[in-house]
Amino acid sequence: MELLVEDADIVTMASGAAAGQARSLLVRDGRIAAVGPAGPVRAAAGPDAQAVRLAGATVLPGLIDAHCHVSDVGYLAAGADCRQPAAPDIPAIQARLRDAASRTPPGTWVTGSGYVEYQLREGRHPTRADLDAAVPDRPAVLYHTSLHACVLNSAALAEAGLADGQPDPPGGAFGRDAAGRLDGVLYEGPMFAVFERNFRADLARMSAAQQAGLMQVAGQHFAALGVTAVCDADVRRDTLTAFAEADEHGVLPIRVYGLVVHDQVDWLLDSGLRGRHSDWLTADAVKIWADGGMSSRTAAIHGSYPVPPYGSGILSFSRDELTAMAGDFAARGFQVCIHAQGDRAIEAVLDAYAAVLAADGGRGNPRRHRIEHAGAMYPALAARAAELGIVVASQPGFLSTLGDGFAAAFPESSDQLYAFASWRRAGIAVAGSSDAPVITASPLTGIRDAVLRRTAAGQVLGPGERLTAQDALAMYTRAAAFAMHREDDIGSLEPGKLADFVVLDASPLDVDPERIGDIEVLATVVGGTPVYQSTGLFAEGGVNG
Ligand SMILES: [Zn+2]
C-alpha cells in the first residue's frame, strides 16, 4: 500500500545534498519511498496510491523525546487530571479527586496529579484537610507537577506510616501547619518513596492487557504532541514487560527506546528483552544516577547553594564506583546513560567515561555513552565532553518552567546553565527531551524555549545560548535519533527511513518564536499509520502494509 502526501511544506531535516524543502512525500510499506518536488514524487507512486493533500500544512520528521518517563505519564493519566486550566483552584481539585475516587478500585490509592501551588487561585499547596474533605475514608494522593512534592490525605499518611512529631527524613521534608502537625505535603525523598510504592503496587495489580493499555494511553499522550519516538529514561522489569506486552499486541503508538535502571540489568539479560524487540521497542541502554536535581537543589556542585536546602548537593556514587559500573555495562555492550546535573557530578562522570573509553581502546565513543540533563556543564567540562565524544540529552523546556528557580540557586552562573549554543559550537551532539512528567512532554515548547530561553518571570537565562529554530529542531530530530542509535531509521525524512512524520498548522522555522509552543499538531504518523489526528486528514487504519 502507498500513501502520497501532497501540497505540503515539508522540512526534511536531511543533511548534505538531500537537505531542503520538499512538497510531496511517498510512503510505501511503512517507509519513505520518495520525498521532493511534486512531479517526481507523484511519478514514483503507483496508480492505487492513496493521495492526501495537506493544503500547505507543514510536515516535519516525527519529533523525538530523548529523555522522558513514558510509563509515569501513562500511570498518572489514569488518575485525576489536576493541571491548569482544568483545575484552577482547590475546590476544582477536590471535585476531580471525588470523581477519581468513584472509579478507583478498592485497595488502590485515589490519585491526582499536575497541580502547581503558585498557579492555584489560593496560591498555596492543598493540605491533608483539603484532601480529607474530598476523600475522607480511604488513602488519596495528589502529586505536584514536578514530581518533587505531593499531598497525602489523613488515611494515606497513616498508611505510609507518617505521624505528627516525626522529624524530617534525610533528603526530604514534611510540610507542617502552625502547630507543627504534618499538613500532608511531602517533599523529595518521602515523595519519591510514595510514588514508587504506589506505581509498582498498582502496576502489579493490573492484568497484562491493562498494563499494555496503560502504555498505549501513555504513547497516545506523546503522539498528540507530535512525538513519534521516545527514550524512557527509567525502565524497570515491570514497565519493560508492560511495554513488551503492548508491542506484542501492536498497540504501542510510538517507538520506545528503554534506558534500563542499572540494578535491573541482570534481570534484563535473563528476560530475553535486551536489544531490538521490534521496530517499536528496544532496550539496549543502562541508566545510572550520579546526583540529584537542579530544581530541588540536590545536584552535586562545587561550592554551595545560596538557597535552601543549602549544601553542595548529593553525589550518589564515588568516581571509582561510577567508573566500575560504567565499565562493567560498557563491557557487556550497553550504551551507558548517566544522570548528572551539577558540575561536581558531571566532572565525576567525565572521569569515569574517560577511563572506560581509554580501556576500550580509545576509539572514540562508539556506544554513544550519554550524560542526561548536564545542566551545569560549564565550558571546561563541555570541552572535555566534546573531546570524549559524549552525547548529551537535555531539556530546554526546563527554562520556562523551572528557570527562575535556577536563577535563584545559581546566581553567578545561571547564564551558563543548559548552554546549548556553546555545547553545539564545541561539537557535542545534544538531543532534545522533556523529562515529562516533570514538565510538559511538548517538544514544541522545548523548541520555543531553546530559542527564547525565557523564564516564567520573563528573565532570559544566557542570551548568548539561544539557538536558531533550525538548530533547536535538529535537537528533537537528528540529534535525538543519534542519541538512541536510530539515525538510519528516524530523525529526518529521506528515502528508506521509517515514515514517521508530524503535520503542523505552521512551521516552527517560520513563525514568530513566541508562537512556536502554540502551533497545532494536526496529525502524527508513525510507520505510515496515523496514530493521532485532530482533523480527519488521513483515512483511519493507515497504509503501513
Ligand atoms: Zn528523568
XYZ file of C-alpha atoms and ligand atoms in Angstrom:
546
model
C 0.000 0.000 0.000
C 1.131 3.519 -0.770
C 0.332 6.901 0.769
C 1.079 10.011 -1.269
C 1.260 13.226 0.760
C 0.981 16.301 -1.457
C 0.765 20.089 -1.240
C 2.780 20.159 1.982
C 5.576 22.377 3.226
C 7.986 19.546 4.076
C 11.054 20.208 6.217
C 13.140 17.086 5.677
C 15.977 17.819 8.171
C 18.174 15.754 5.856
C 21.796 16.813 5.701
C 24.006 17.373 2.692
C 22.636 17.125 -0.821
C 19.230 15.851 0.344
C 18.624 18.913 2.547
C 15.943 21.470 1.950
C 12.267 21.826 1.333
C 10.011 19.393 -0.428
C 6.329 19.438 -1.423
C 5.461 15.741 -1.592
C 6.216 12.516 0.233
C 5.519 8.938 -0.833
C 5.139 6.200 1.784
C 5.392 2.538 0.798
C 5.095 -0.303 3.325
C 5.708 1.972 6.284
C 8.843 3.581 4.904
C 9.574 6.657 2.840
C 9.826 5.759 -0.843
C 10.332 9.274 -2.183
C 10.375 12.871 -0.976
C 10.861 16.042 -3.007
C 9.104 18.189 -5.613
C 5.533 17.247 -6.563
C 6.203 15.911 -10.088
C 8.903 13.300 -9.471
C 7.268 12.028 -6.267
C 3.901 11.612 -7.971
C 5.616 9.804 -10.840
C 7.115 7.353 -8.340
C 3.692 6.472 -6.929
C 1.635 3.559 -8.165
C -1.898 4.007 -9.566
C -3.515 2.845 -6.309
C -1.626 5.233 -4.015
C -3.930 6.931 -1.526
C -3.357 10.682 -2.027
C -3.736 13.165 0.815
C -3.487 16.886 0.060
C -2.388 18.990 3.040
C -3.261 22.483 1.727
C 0.186 23.828 2.533
C 0.416 22.447 6.082
C 3.893 21.857 7.487
C 5.376 18.354 7.646
C 8.355 17.670 9.914
C 10.152 14.434 10.752
C 8.409 12.823 13.741
C 9.634 14.605 16.866
C 11.766 12.558 19.247
C 11.931 12.934 23.019
C 15.340 11.621 24.090
C 14.620 11.561 27.833
C 11.203 11.225 29.415
C 9.251 8.894 31.648
C 6.516 7.471 29.457
C 5.243 4.930 31.925
C 4.908 7.580 34.664
C 2.869 9.697 32.250
C 0.638 6.709 31.482
C 0.226 5.860 35.150
C -0.767 9.389 36.162
C -3.144 9.706 33.194
C -5.399 7.124 34.843
C -5.954 9.388 37.884
C -7.498 12.831 38.312
C -6.126 15.496 35.972
C -5.431 18.454 38.272
C -3.436 20.562 35.837
C -4.228 24.079 34.723
C -6.579 25.219 33.334
C -8.808 22.239 34.206
C -8.260 22.673 37.952
C -7.803 26.401 38.678
C -8.408 26.173 42.429
C -8.636 23.764 45.349
C -12.435 23.176 45.063
C -11.841 22.071 41.449
C -9.107 19.690 42.611
C -11.443 18.326 45.290
C -14.181 17.699 42.720
C -11.731 15.872 40.482
C -10.424 13.713 43.329
C -14.006 12.879 44.369
C -14.717 11.808 40.811
C -11.497 9.748 40.641
C -12.467 8.037 43.935
C -15.688 6.787 42.351
C -13.744 4.891 39.682
C -10.655 3.814 41.672
C -10.740 0.119 42.631
C -10.657 -0.747 46.350
C -7.157 -1.240 47.731
C -5.759 1.415 45.396
C -4.953 4.966 46.451
C -7.083 7.663 44.853
C -4.592 9.571 42.704
C -4.443 13.039 41.174
C -1.583 14.982 39.636
C -0.453 18.100 37.852
C -1.075 20.985 40.257
C 1.378 23.857 40.751
C 0.719 25.636 44.049
C 1.553 29.151 42.879
C -0.752 28.806 39.875
C -3.769 27.904 42.025
C -6.192 30.712 42.916
C -5.334 30.138 46.587
C -1.592 30.390 45.862
C -0.699 27.512 48.195
C -0.356 23.720 48.316
C -3.617 21.909 49.109
C -3.408 20.282 52.559
C -4.410 16.971 54.097
C -7.579 18.712 55.338
C -8.447 19.787 51.767
C -7.954 16.195 50.598
C -9.845 14.740 53.577
C -12.835 16.882 52.608
C -12.846 15.276 49.147
C -11.782 11.718 50.049
C -12.448 11.128 53.775
C -12.437 7.355 54.015
C -9.517 5.945 52.013
C -5.962 6.945 51.032
C -5.618 9.735 48.470
C -2.511 11.349 46.989
C -2.148 14.463 44.851
C 1.184 14.776 43.018
C 2.761 18.150 42.255
C 3.580 18.536 38.557
C 7.330 18.452 39.310
C 7.001 15.034 40.988
C 9.230 16.504 43.676
C 6.296 17.071 46.062
C 2.864 15.617 46.798
C -0.014 15.929 49.274
C -1.484 12.992 51.214
C -4.833 12.871 52.997
C -5.004 11.539 56.558
C -5.699 7.941 55.529
C -2.690 7.981 53.187
C -0.421 9.487 55.855
C -1.490 6.693 58.202
C -0.910 4.003 55.585
C 2.530 5.471 54.774
C 3.378 5.331 58.485
C 3.775 9.108 58.777
C 2.646 10.758 62.017
C 2.843 14.184 63.671
C 6.044 14.799 65.552
C 8.076 12.853 63.017
C 11.369 14.619 62.159
C 12.200 15.415 58.523
C 13.991 12.466 56.892
C 17.391 12.845 55.203
C 16.886 14.029 51.615
C 13.333 15.200 52.246
C 10.941 17.303 54.269
C 7.363 17.373 55.530
C 5.061 20.384 55.344
C 3.686 21.416 58.763
C 0.878 23.638 59.999
C 1.251 26.465 62.546
C 1.008 23.973 65.395
C 3.767 21.822 63.898
C 1.455 18.978 62.787
C 2.000 17.363 59.365
C -0.088 19.302 56.830
C 0.116 16.433 54.331
C 2.727 17.892 51.932
C 5.793 15.706 51.266
C 8.951 16.971 49.581
C 11.624 14.930 47.762
C 12.653 11.625 49.438
C 9.318 10.677 51.054
C 7.506 11.815 47.914
C 9.649 9.514 45.710
C 9.019 6.635 48.121
C 5.240 7.122 47.923
C 5.272 7.380 44.136
C 7.445 4.287 43.616
C 5.466 2.214 46.098
C 2.094 3.134 44.605
C 3.184 2.817 40.990
C 4.758 -0.617 41.475
C 1.807 -1.858 43.550
C -0.808 -0.561 41.101
C 1.057 -1.987 38.105
C 1.361 -5.367 39.838
C -2.422 -5.421 40.364
C -3.134 -4.932 36.655
C -3.671 -7.697 34.129
C -1.210 -7.906 31.246
C -3.854 -6.371 28.984
C -4.372 -3.459 31.381
C -0.625 -2.880 31.547
C -0.435 -2.833 27.758
C -3.364 -0.400 27.792
C -1.504 1.905 30.175
C 1.445 2.065 27.782
C -0.926 2.660 24.876
C -2.534 5.615 26.668
C 0.899 7.000 27.547
C 2.036 6.674 23.944
C -1.091 8.439 22.730
C -0.374 11.345 25.071
C 3.013 11.803 23.383
C 1.661 11.197 19.877
C -0.884 14.002 20.364
C 2.059 16.343 20.946
C 3.797 15.324 17.706
C 6.172 12.800 19.275
C 6.836 9.581 17.345
C 9.756 8.111 19.348
C 10.997 8.400 22.926
C 13.690 7.220 25.280
C 12.044 6.137 28.524
C 14.772 7.084 30.992
C 13.650 4.844 33.833
C 12.618 1.394 32.613
C 12.348 -1.419 35.141
C 11.339 -5.032 34.898
C 7.609 -4.314 35.340
C 7.438 -1.382 32.926
C 9.601 -3.033 30.270
C 7.402 -6.118 30.497
C 4.345 -3.890 30.014
C 5.943 -2.169 27.000
C 6.731 -5.601 25.529
C 3.134 -6.694 26.090
C 1.872 -3.566 24.308
C 4.353 -4.148 21.485
C 3.286 -7.764 21.076
C -0.347 -6.685 20.734
C 0.533 -3.929 18.285
C -0.871 -1.139 20.477
C 2.262 0.946 21.036
C 1.556 4.145 19.077
C 5.143 5.441 19.318
C 8.623 3.893 19.265
C 10.239 3.349 22.662
C 13.929 3.058 23.482
C 14.287 1.947 27.092
C 17.085 3.038 29.396
C 17.081 0.182 31.891
C 17.801 1.089 35.520
C 21.253 -0.201 36.447
C 20.112 -2.605 39.165
C 17.748 -4.372 36.728
C 20.356 -5.345 34.142
C 20.785 -8.932 35.316
C 17.031 -9.393 35.021
C 17.121 -7.808 31.557
C 19.758 -10.266 30.379
C 17.709 -13.205 31.687
C 14.399 -11.933 30.311
C 15.295 -12.012 26.632
C 14.096 -8.417 26.272
C 17.532 -6.973 25.663
C 18.149 -5.329 22.290
C 15.689 -4.723 19.470
C 12.367 -6.286 20.337
C 10.801 -4.877 17.188
C 10.798 -1.601 15.242
C 8.794 -0.265 18.200
C 10.686 -1.373 21.275
C 14.406 -1.513 22.037
C 16.241 -1.921 25.347
C 19.973 -1.621 24.907
C 20.991 1.147 27.299
C 21.532 1.401 31.047
C 20.576 4.299 33.309
C 22.609 5.414 36.331
C 22.007 8.455 38.590
C 25.126 10.362 39.640
C 23.422 13.174 41.571
C 20.151 14.952 42.397
C 18.100 17.598 40.618
C 18.502 21.269 39.751
C 15.063 22.455 40.871
C 15.427 20.588 44.166
C 18.978 21.989 44.659
C 20.319 18.483 45.165
C 22.552 18.467 42.062
C 26.165 17.940 43.170
C 28.052 21.212 42.682
C 31.389 22.773 43.587
C 30.652 25.492 46.119
C 27.277 25.611 47.832
C 23.716 26.731 47.178
C 22.678 30.153 48.480
C 19.097 28.890 48.919
C 17.520 26.025 50.909
C 18.427 23.263 51.475
C 21.909 24.878 51.052
C 24.796 22.377 50.981
C 26.576 21.184 47.841
C 24.136 18.594 46.601
C 24.292 14.830 46.674
C 26.680 12.603 44.726
C 25.137 9.114 44.613
C 28.329 7.268 43.695
C 32.057 7.968 44.016
C 34.005 8.364 40.812
C 35.551 4.912 41.310
C 32.104 3.375 41.712
C 30.867 5.178 38.595
C 33.906 4.006 36.637
C 33.373 0.409 37.739
C 29.654 0.445 36.903
C 30.046 2.181 33.543
C 32.976 -0.073 32.671
C 31.021 -3.205 33.524
C 27.972 -2.214 31.436
C 30.086 -0.973 28.525
C 31.994 -4.279 28.525
C 28.657 -6.058 28.185
C 27.875 -3.928 25.142
C 25.418 -1.463 26.638
C 25.126 2.239 25.942
C 25.525 3.925 29.335
C 23.370 6.964 30.206
C 24.237 8.763 33.439
C 22.073 11.421 35.049
C 24.402 14.283 36.017
C 23.235 17.843 36.701
C 25.770 19.619 38.906
C 29.334 20.434 37.796
C 30.796 18.181 40.511
C 28.741 15.227 39.259
C 29.472 15.953 35.581
C 33.198 16.023 36.373
C 32.974 12.613 38.078
C 31.013 11.182 35.148
C 33.509 12.528 32.594
C 36.357 10.997 34.625
C 34.511 7.675 34.592
C 33.807 7.846 30.857
C 37.410 8.847 30.104
C 38.653 5.762 31.970
C 36.099 3.464 30.333
C 36.728 4.748 26.799
C 40.516 4.583 27.228
C 40.240 0.988 28.460
C 38.031 0.275 25.443
C 40.893 1.122 23.090
C 40.457 4.889 22.751
C 38.420 4.627 19.550
C 36.136 7.497 20.482
C 32.698 6.771 21.928
C 31.149 4.163 19.597
C 28.434 3.155 22.083
C 27.470 6.827 22.449
C 27.575 6.912 26.234
C 25.459 9.810 27.400
C 25.089 12.417 30.084
C 21.428 13.053 30.953
C 20.497 16.722 31.628
C 24.044 18.170 32.067
C 22.565 21.419 33.482
C 25.800 22.867 34.907
C 28.168 21.583 32.213
C 30.349 24.719 32.208
C 32.795 25.475 29.344
C 35.780 23.437 30.584
C 33.535 20.419 31.199
C 31.844 20.863 27.820
C 35.261 20.884 26.158
C 36.093 17.576 27.840
C 32.728 16.077 26.888
C 33.287 17.147 23.274
C 36.764 15.640 23.224
C 35.427 12.331 24.546
C 32.520 12.375 22.088
C 29.945 12.199 24.885
C 26.307 12.565 23.801
C 24.040 14.794 25.913
C 20.264 14.505 26.358
C 18.947 17.766 27.744
C 15.743 19.717 28.383
C 15.303 23.239 27.001
C 11.736 23.270 28.352
C 13.060 23.464 31.910
C 13.963 27.098 31.242
C 10.410 28.444 31.086
C 9.100 26.188 33.853
C 11.949 25.947 36.353
C 14.304 28.707 35.155
C 13.502 31.219 37.889
C 14.448 28.597 40.463
C 17.733 28.006 38.599
C 18.487 31.745 38.665
C 17.975 31.788 42.455
C 20.099 28.691 43.035
C 22.910 29.677 40.618
C 23.107 33.487 40.916
C 26.629 33.604 39.480
C 26.410 31.023 36.722
C 22.771 30.910 35.632
C 23.736 32.241 32.183
C 25.938 29.179 31.688
C 23.319 26.562 32.568
C 21.967 24.449 29.706
C 24.437 26.234 27.411
C 23.036 24.824 24.197
C 24.769 27.218 21.781
C 28.173 26.747 23.432
C 27.755 22.985 23.527
C 26.804 22.999 19.877
C 29.854 25.065 18.962
C 32.022 22.643 20.968
C 30.733 19.883 18.683
C 28.625 17.950 21.198
C 25.611 16.002 19.939
C 22.795 17.392 22.116
C 19.453 15.581 21.949
C 16.243 17.371 22.898
C 13.902 15.975 25.502
C 11.271 16.866 28.092
C 11.796 14.723 31.209
C 7.963 14.529 31.249
C 6.014 14.291 33.504
C 8.358 16.739 35.259
C 7.320 19.310 32.644
C 5.065 19.108 29.585
C 6.094 16.493 27.030
C 5.515 19.000 24.203
C 8.638 19.202 22.022
C 7.312 22.422 20.504
C 7.528 24.013 23.961
C 11.106 22.737 24.199
C 11.978 24.154 20.771
C 10.473 27.521 21.744
C 12.488 27.566 24.974
C 15.741 26.649 23.198
C 15.124 29.713 21.009
C 13.867 32.153 23.679
C 15.437 30.883 26.959
C 12.894 32.945 28.874
C 11.770 32.086 32.411
C 8.187 32.402 33.652
C 9.156 35.722 35.274
C 10.475 36.987 31.942
C 14.222 36.761 32.555
C 16.364 35.494 29.656
C 18.913 32.998 31.013
C 22.080 33.155 28.920
C 21.015 35.293 25.932
C 24.154 34.097 24.136
C 22.996 30.496 24.438
C 19.834 30.947 22.360
C 19.571 28.653 19.335
C 18.019 29.238 15.951
C 14.739 27.384 15.439
C 16.523 25.202 12.872
C 19.173 24.112 15.404
C 16.540 23.632 18.106
C 14.516 21.423 15.763
C 17.640 19.390 14.999
C 17.882 18.539 18.725
C 14.438 16.878 18.586
C 15.031 15.083 15.286
C 18.505 14.179 14.022
C 20.385 14.516 17.323
C 17.762 12.608 19.313
C 17.784 9.795 16.738
C 21.577 9.638 17.042
C 21.333 9.514 20.857
C 19.229 6.343 20.561
C 21.241 4.705 17.737
C 18.308 5.030 15.331
C 19.580 7.643 12.857
C 19.386 5.141 9.989
C 15.633 4.831 10.577
C 14.329 8.096 12.027
C 15.237 11.758 12.599
C 14.873 13.006 9.019
C 12.611 12.439 6.040
C 14.705 10.576 3.480
C 14.030 7.603 1.207
C 14.442 4.312 3.070
C 13.726 5.712 6.514
C 10.623 4.876 8.509
C 7.610 7.028 7.576
C 7.396 8.845 10.911
C 6.229 12.428 10.490
C 4.099 15.123 12.043
C 1.705 17.554 10.321
C 1.530 21.039 11.877
C -0.605 24.095 11.128
C 2.559 26.240 10.930
C 6.307 25.765 10.726
C 8.429 26.421 13.823
C 11.055 27.682 11.372
C 8.748 30.435 10.062
C 6.519 31.686 12.876
C 7.403 34.275 15.492
C 9.317 32.229 18.127
C 6.778 33.336 20.745
C 4.194 31.277 18.839
C 6.151 28.033 18.417
C 4.637 26.487 21.544
C 1.111 27.202 20.271
C 1.485 25.510 16.883
C -1.263 22.926 16.481
C -0.431 19.283 15.819
C -2.840 18.265 13.038
C -1.630 14.688 12.717
C 1.114 12.342 13.873
C 2.020 9.480 11.579
C 4.226 6.554 12.631
C 5.359 3.981 10.096
C 2.832 5.404 7.624
C -0.077 4.973 10.082
C -1.826 8.000 11.581
C -1.656 7.465 15.351
C -3.126 10.870 16.181
C -5.089 13.463 14.251
C -7.080 16.499 15.307
C -8.901 16.650 11.982
C -9.739 13.862 9.559
C -6.792 14.425 7.238
C -5.922 10.771 6.865
C -8.132 7.724 6.440
C -8.140 5.662 9.641
C -6.260 2.408 9.567
C -3.322 3.731 7.613
C -1.282 2.197 4.896
C 1.619 0.601 6.688
C 1.323 -2.680 4.851
Zn 14.346 11.982 34.030
